[in-house]
Coordinates of C-alpha atoms and ligand atoms in Angstrom, one line a residue:
X790 CA 12.2 2.2 45.4
X791 CA 9.2 3.5 43.6
X792 CA 7.5 6.8 44.3
X793 CA 4.4 8.0 42.3
X794 CA 2.3 11.1 42.4
X795 CA -1.4 10.3 41.8
X796 CA -4.2 12.6 40.6
X797 CA -7.8 11.9 40.8
X798 CA -10.6 14.1 39.2
X799 CA -13.1 11.8 37.7
X800 CA -16.1 12.9 39.7
X801 CA -16.6 15.4 42.6
X802 CA -13.4 14.9 44.5
X803 CA -10.2 16.8 43.7
X804 CA -7.4 14.6 45.0
X805 CA -3.6 14.2 44.9
X806 CA -1.3 11.8 46.7
X807 CA 2.2 10.4 46.8
X808 CA 2.7 6.7 47.5
X809 CA 6.1 5.0 47.9
X810 CA 7.2 1.4 47.8
X811 CA 10.6 0.5 49.2
X812 CA 11.7 -3.0 48.2
X813 CA 9.8 -5.6 50.0
X814 CA 8.5 -3.4 52.7
X815 CA 4.8 -2.4 53.1
X816 CA 3.9 0.5 50.8
X817 CA 3.6 4.0 52.4
X818 CA 1.1 6.7 51.7
X819 CA 3.3 9.8 52.0
X820 CA 0.4 12.2 51.4
X821 CA -3.3 11.9 50.6
X822 CA -5.3 15.1 50.0
X823 CA -8.9 14.9 49.0
X824 CA -11.1 18.0 48.5
X825 CA -14.7 17.1 48.3
X826 CA -17.1 19.3 46.3
X827 CA -20.1 18.1 48.1
X828 CA -21.1 21.6 49.2
X829 CA -20.9 23.0 45.6
X830 CA -23.4 20.4 44.4
X831 CA -25.6 19.9 47.4
X832 CA -28.1 22.6 46.3
X833 CA -28.7 20.7 43.0
X834 CA -29.2 17.4 44.7
X835 CA -26.5 15.7 42.6
X836 CA -23.2 16.3 40.9
X837 CA -23.4 19.0 38.2
X838 CA -20.6 18.1 35.6
X839 CA -19.8 21.6 34.6
X840 CA -19.6 22.8 38.2
X841 CA -17.3 19.7 39.0
X842 CA -14.9 20.5 36.1
X843 CA -14.6 24.2 37.1
X844 CA -14.0 23.3 40.7
X845 CA -11.3 20.8 39.6
X846 CA -9.5 23.6 37.5
X847 CA -9.6 25.9 40.5
X848 CA -8.4 23.5 43.1
X849 CA -6.1 21.1 41.4
X850 CA -2.8 23.0 41.4
X851 CA -3.0 23.7 45.0
X852 CA -3.9 20.2 45.9
X853 CA -1.0 18.8 43.9
X854 CA 1.4 21.3 45.6
X855 CA 0.0 20.3 49.0
X856 CA 0.4 16.6 48.3
X857 CA 4.1 17.1 47.3
X858 CA 4.7 19.3 50.3
X859 CA 3.2 16.7 52.7
X860 CA 5.3 13.9 51.2
X861 CA 8.5 16.0 51.7
X862 CA 9.6 15.1 48.2
X863 CA 10.5 17.4 45.4
X864 CA 9.1 16.7 42.0
X865 CA 12.4 15.3 40.7
X866 CA 12.3 12.7 43.4
X867 CA 9.1 11.3 42.0
X868 CA 9.3 8.4 39.5
X869 CA 6.0 8.9 37.6
X870 CA 2.8 10.7 37.5
X871 CA -0.4 8.7 37.5
X872 CA -3.7 10.2 36.7
X873 CA -7.2 8.9 36.4
X874 CA -8.0 8.9 32.7
X875 CA -11.5 7.3 32.9
X876 CA -14.2 6.3 33.4
X877 CA -15.9 9.4 34.8
X878 CA -17.1 12.9 34.0
X879 CA -15.1 13.9 31.0
X880 CA -14.6 17.5 32.0
X881 CA -12.9 16.5 35.3
X882 CA -10.9 13.8 33.6
X883 CA -9.5 16.3 31.1
X884 CA -8.5 18.7 33.9
X885 CA -6.7 15.9 35.8
X886 CA -5.1 14.2 32.8
X887 CA -3.9 17.4 31.2
X888 CA -2.4 18.6 34.5
X889 CA -0.7 15.3 34.9
X890 CA 0.7 15.4 31.4
X891 CA 2.0 19.0 31.9
X892 CA 3.7 18.0 35.1
X893 CA 5.1 14.8 33.5
X894 CA 6.4 16.8 30.5
X895 CA 8.0 19.5 32.6
X896 CA 9.6 17.1 35.0
X897 CA 10.6 14.6 32.3
X898 CA 8.8 11.7 34.0
X899 CA 6.5 9.1 32.6
X900 CA 2.7 9.6 32.7
X901 CA 0.6 6.6 33.6
X902 CA -3.1 6.8 32.6
X903 CA -5.0 4.9 35.2
X904 CA -8.5 3.4 35.0
X905 CA -10.3 4.6 38.1
X906 CA -11.8 1.1 38.6
X907 CA -8.4 -0.4 38.6
X908 CA -7.5 2.1 41.5
X909 CA -10.5 0.7 43.5
X910 CA -9.5 -2.9 42.6
X911 CA -5.9 -2.7 43.7
X912 CA -6.5 -0.7 47.0
X913 CA -6.6 -3.8 49.1
X914 CA -3.0 -4.5 48.1
X915 CA -2.0 -1.1 49.3
X916 CA -3.9 -1.4 52.6
X917 CA -3.8 -5.1 53.4
X918 CA -1.0 -6.5 51.2
X919 CA -3.5 -9.0 49.7
X920 CA -2.2 -11.5 47.2
X921 CA -3.9 -12.2 43.9
X922 CA -6.5 -13.6 43.1
X923 CA -9.3 -12.1 45.1
X924 CA -12.9 -10.9 44.6
X925 CA -13.9 -7.3 44.5
X926 CA -17.3 -5.9 45.2
X927 CA -17.4 -2.3 44.1
X928 CA -20.5 -0.4 45.2
X929 CA -20.4 3.3 44.6
X930 CA -22.6 6.1 43.1
X931 CA -21.5 5.1 39.6
X932 CA -20.7 1.4 39.8
X933 CA -22.0 -1.8 41.1
X934 CA -19.7 -4.6 40.0
X935 CA -18.2 -7.9 41.1
X936 CA -14.7 -8.3 39.6
X937 CA -12.3 -11.2 39.9
X938 CA -8.9 -9.5 40.4
X939 CA -6.4 -12.0 39.0
X940 CA -3.3 -9.7 38.6
X941 CA -2.2 -6.2 37.7
X942 CA -4.1 -5.4 34.6
X943 CA -5.9 -8.8 34.7
X944 CA -9.5 -8.3 35.7
X945 CA -12.7 -10.2 34.9
X946 CA -16.1 -8.7 35.5
X947 CA -18.5 -11.3 36.8
X948 CA -21.4 -9.1 37.5
X949 CA -22.6 -5.5 36.9
X950 CA -25.8 -3.6 37.2
X951 CA -28.4 -3.7 34.4
X952 CA -29.9 -0.5 35.5
X953 CA -29.0 1.8 38.5
X954 CA -25.9 1.7 40.6
X955 CA -26.5 0.9 44.2
X956 CA -25.3 4.2 45.5
X957 CA -27.6 5.8 43.0
X958 CA -30.5 3.8 44.3
X959 CA -29.7 5.1 47.8
X960 CA -29.4 8.7 46.5
X961 CA -32.7 8.5 44.5
X962 CA -34.5 7.0 47.5
X963 CA -33.3 9.7 49.7
X964 CA -34.4 12.4 47.3
X965 CA -37.9 10.8 47.0
X966 CA -38.2 10.9 50.8
X967 CA -37.0 14.4 51.0
X968 CA -33.7 13.5 52.7
X969 CA -30.7 15.7 51.9
X970 CA -27.8 14.9 49.5
X971 CA -25.8 12.7 49.5
X972 CA -28.5 10.2 50.1
X973 CA -26.7 7.1 51.3
X974 CA -25.6 8.2 54.8
X975 CA -28.9 9.9 55.4
X976 CA -31.0 6.8 54.4
X977 CA -28.8 4.8 56.8
X978 CA -29.3 7.4 59.6
X979 CA -33.1 7.4 59.1
X980 CA -33.3 3.6 58.9
X981 CA -31.7 3.3 62.4
X982 CA -35.1 4.2 64.0
X983 CA -37.2 2.4 61.4
X984 CA -39.0 -0.9 61.2
X985 CA -37.4 -3.0 58.5
X986 CA -40.4 -5.4 58.3
X987 CA -43.1 -2.8 57.6
X988 CA -42.7 -2.8 53.9
X989 CA -42.0 -6.0 51.8
X990 CA -39.9 -4.5 49.0
X991 CA -38.7 -6.7 46.1
X992 CA -35.2 -8.3 46.1
X993 CA -34.3 -7.8 42.5
X994 CA -32.5 -10.7 40.8
X995 CA -32.6 -12.8 43.9
X996 CA -32.2 -16.4 42.8
X997 CA -31.6 -15.5 39.2
X998 CA -29.1 -17.5 37.2
X999 CA -27.9 -14.3 35.6
X1000 CA -25.2 -13.0 38.0
X1001 CA -25.9 -9.3 37.6
X1002 CA -27.6 -6.6 39.8
X1003 CA -30.7 -4.6 39.3
X1004 CA -32.1 -1.8 41.5
X1005 CA -34.5 0.2 39.5
X1006 CA -37.5 -2.0 40.4
X1007 CA -36.7 -1.6 44.1
X1008 CA -36.6 2.2 43.6
X1009 CA -40.0 2.1 41.9
X1010 CA -41.4 0.0 44.7
X1011 CA -40.2 2.6 47.2
X1012 CA -41.8 5.4 45.2
X1013 CA -45.1 3.5 45.1
X1014 CA -45.1 2.8 48.8
X1015 CA -44.2 6.4 49.7
X1016 CA -46.9 7.8 47.3
X1017 CA -49.5 5.5 48.8
X1018 CA -49.0 6.8 52.3
X1019 CA -48.1 10.4 51.6
X1020 CA -47.8 12.8 53.5
X1021 CA -45.0 10.9 55.2
X1022 CA -44.3 11.2 58.9
X1023 CA -40.7 10.9 60.2
X1024 CA -41.6 7.4 61.3
X1025 CA -42.9 6.5 57.8
X1026 CA -39.6 7.8 56.3
X1027 CA -37.6 5.7 58.8
X1028 CA -39.6 2.6 58.1
X1029 CA -39.2 3.0 54.3
X1030 CA -35.5 3.5 54.7
X1031 CA -35.1 0.5 57.0
X1032 CA -37.2 -1.7 54.7
X1033 CA -35.3 -0.5 51.7
X1034 CA -31.9 -1.2 53.3
X1035 CA -33.1 -4.7 54.3
X1036 CA -34.1 -5.4 50.7
X1037 CA -30.7 -4.1 49.4
X1038 CA -28.8 -6.2 51.8
X1039 CA -30.7 -9.3 51.0
X1040 CA -30.4 -8.7 47.2
X1041 CA -26.7 -8.0 47.5
X1042 CA -26.1 -11.0 49.7
X1043 CA -27.7 -13.3 47.1
X1044 CA -25.6 -11.9 44.3
X1045 CA -22.3 -12.0 46.3
X1046 CA -22.9 -15.5 47.6
X1047 CA -23.1 -16.7 44.0
X1048 CA -19.9 -15.0 43.2
X1049 CA -18.2 -16.6 46.2
X1050 CA -19.2 -20.0 45.1
X1051 CA -17.9 -19.2 41.6
X1052 CA -14.6 -18.1 43.0
X1053 CA -14.2 -21.3 44.9
X1054 CA -14.7 -23.2 41.6
X1055 CA -12.5 -21.2 39.5
X1056 CA -9.7 -20.6 41.9
X1057 CA -9.7 -23.8 44.0
X1058 CA -6.1 -23.5 45.1
X1059 CA -6.4 -20.1 46.7
X1060 CA -5.4 -20.8 50.3
X1061 CA -7.2 -17.8 51.8
X1062 CA -9.9 -16.5 49.5
X1063 CA -10.9 -12.9 50.1
X1064 CA -13.8 -10.6 49.3
X1065 CA -12.8 -6.9 49.2
X1066 CA -15.4 -4.2 49.3
X1067 CA -14.9 -0.7 47.9
X1068 CA -17.0 2.4 47.1
X1069 CA -19.1 4.7 49.2
X1070 CA -21.9 2.2 49.9
X1071 CA -19.4 -0.1 51.7
X1072 CA -19.7 2.4 54.6
X1073 CA -23.3 1.2 55.2
X1074 CA -23.3 -0.9 58.4
X1075 CA -26.2 -3.1 57.3
X1076 CA -24.5 -3.8 54.0
X1077 CA -21.2 -4.5 55.7
X1078 CA -22.7 -6.8 58.4
X1079 CA -24.4 -8.8 55.7
X1080 CA -21.2 -9.3 53.7
X1081 CA -19.2 -10.0 56.8
X1082 CA -21.7 -12.8 57.8
X1083 CA -21.6 -14.2 54.2
X1084 CA -17.9 -14.3 54.2
X1085 CA -17.5 -16.0 57.5
X1086 CA -20.0 -18.7 56.4
X1087 CA -18.1 -19.3 53.2
X1088 CA -14.6 -19.2 54.6
X1089 CA -13.7 -16.0 52.9
X1090 CA -11.7 -13.2 54.5
X1091 CA -13.6 -10.0 54.5
X1092 CA -11.4 -7.0 53.6
X1093 CA -12.8 -3.5 53.9
X1094 CA -10.1 -0.9 53.4
X1095 CA -10.5 2.3 55.6
X1096 CA -13.4 4.4 54.3
X1097 CA -11.0 7.2 53.2
X1098 CA -9.3 4.8 50.8
X1099 CA -12.6 3.1 49.9
X1100 CA -14.3 6.2 48.5
X1101 CA -12.7 8.3 45.7
X1102 CA -9.1 9.3 46.5
X1103 CA -5.7 9.7 44.7
X1104 CA -3.7 7.3 46.9
X1105 CA -5.4 4.4 45.0
X1106 CA -4.4 6.0 41.7
X1107 CA -0.8 6.6 42.8
X1108 CA -0.8 2.9 44.0
X1109 CA -2.1 1.6 40.7
X1110 CA 0.8 3.6 39.2
X1111 CA 3.3 1.9 41.5
X1112 CA 1.8 -1.5 40.7
X1113 CA 2.1 -0.9 37.0
X1114 CA 5.6 0.5 37.2
X1115 CA 6.7 -2.5 39.3
X1116 CA 5.0 -4.9 36.9
X1117 CA 6.4 -3.1 33.9
X1118 CA 3.0 -2.5 32.4
X1119 CA 3.0 1.1 31.4
X1120 CA 1.9 2.5 28.2
X1121 CA 4.8 4.0 26.4
X1122 CA 2.6 6.6 24.9
X1123 CA 0.9 7.7 28.1
X1124 CA 1.3 11.3 27.1
X1125 CA -1.0 10.7 24.1
X1126 CA -3.7 9.1 26.2
X1127 CA -7.2 10.6 25.6
X1128 CA -9.6 10.6 28.6
X1129 CA -12.4 8.0 28.3
X1130 CA -15.7 8.7 29.9
X1131 CA -16.5 5.1 29.5
X1132 CA -13.7 2.6 30.0
X1133 CA -14.6 -0.9 31.2
X1134 CA -12.0 -2.5 33.4
X1135 CA -12.5 -5.8 31.7
X1136 CA -12.4 -5.5 28.0
X1137 CA -13.4 -9.2 27.6
X1138 CA -16.9 -9.1 29.1
X1139 CA -19.5 -7.8 26.7
X1140 CA -21.3 -4.6 27.8
X1141 CA -24.8 -5.2 29.0
X1142 CA -27.6 -3.5 27.2
X1143 CA -28.6 -0.4 29.2
X1144 CA -25.8 -0.8 31.7
X1145 CA -22.9 1.4 32.4
X1146 CA -22.1 4.4 34.4
X1147 CA -25.3 6.2 35.4
X1148 CA -26.5 8.6 38.1
X1149 CA -25.0 11.4 40.0
X1150 CA -21.5 10.1 39.7
X1151 CA -21.8 8.7 36.2
Ligands
LIG1453 O1 -17.4 5.8 46.2 P1 -18.2 7.1 46.3 O2 -17.7 8.0 47.3 O3 -18.2 7.8 45.0 C1 -18.4 7.3 43.7 O4 -19.5 7.0 43.4 O5 -17.4 7.1 43.0 O6 -19.7 6.6 46.5 C2 -20.7 7.6 46.7 C3 -22.0 6.9 46.9 C4 -23.2 7.8 47.0 O7 -24.2 7.3 46.1 C5 -23.6 7.7 48.4 O8 -24.9 8.0 48.6 C6 -23.2 6.3 48.8 O9 -22.0 6.1 48.1 N1 -23.0 6.2 50.3 C7 -23.7 5.4 51.0 C8 -23.3 5.6 52.4 N2 -22.3 6.4 52.3 C9 -22.1 6.8 51.0 N3 -24.7 4.5 50.8 C10 -25.3 3.8 51.8 N4 -25.0 4.0 53.1 C11 -24.0 4.8 53.4 N5 -23.6 5.0 54.7
LIG1454 ZN1 -14.9 5.6 42.6

């Protein structure tokens, strides 16, 4: 039996969770508390790092207490403390990791420093019991990546964005059009009554042999179109949103279908290959429908963990801790770990020039 307390503070959610694994049974989320700071940042149209760090300091103790109380476990019944140590906003990372170190030291438990991206990468094993290897598409406010997940601690990044993250492109588009923060859900809402064929926006990287993503050209095209017809009516905004979403889905589909083909080549013996989506943008129905159709054509299972576990949460961090404990891959010196604002999941792939975490959640 393994029971881990997880802590997540890398961006604008203060979260704590306890996850348990009993022998061969399915893992259990004993508690999962997420406090979103959206209201604190909304007036600024994006996440303000200093406000985020302060809000984590104020909330984290209570959130950890609540997660323990919900799990009906005492601290000494927990096997380890897992905390997000990067990548993310460094102020928040310091709050979460220092708190975790203090709890671990006081309780005499190991501290496991978790890469936030590993949390996203392993969630499908918590929710769907997926076997390795599988393909992960992570589309959030800070990341747009395709990762081959080969085992615990064994990840290979196949594609990343050379400029904006996809969620960031949604957020910036919303801002340009005067839609409220966070932009993604509002763009989707406006798009529902729009004409997706009114604007022929570019599909960046479509057909390119380089496997990566790019969204800044699309964002610029949206700005130009909006400026050209300003002032915008509600219908104009809806049409731009629908056309933007169609371009996103098309560009994303092109990149993902390349990756599915590569997966088939590299892992030919995988009986039931799967594509997992994670990150806030995975909530978008147009994006989801596109990916679902692609997967069914290519003979891949399409796995979308419940939204609550797809966006930032601490259950994924606790679970990554469970996986690491089970596999015996924990850093003996976890208590000395220093937060890393940048921390690629895959240390093998060279960083792309101009790439990395950007935008509201970077
Ligand atoms: O995974 P997430 O909650 O946080 C991190 O970035 O780590 O992702 C938030 C991002 C934001 O950029 C938000 O605008 C976008 O996900 N998002 C959406 C939708 N819901 C959230 N984008 C498009 N359509 C949505 N329905
Ligand atoms: Zn995330």
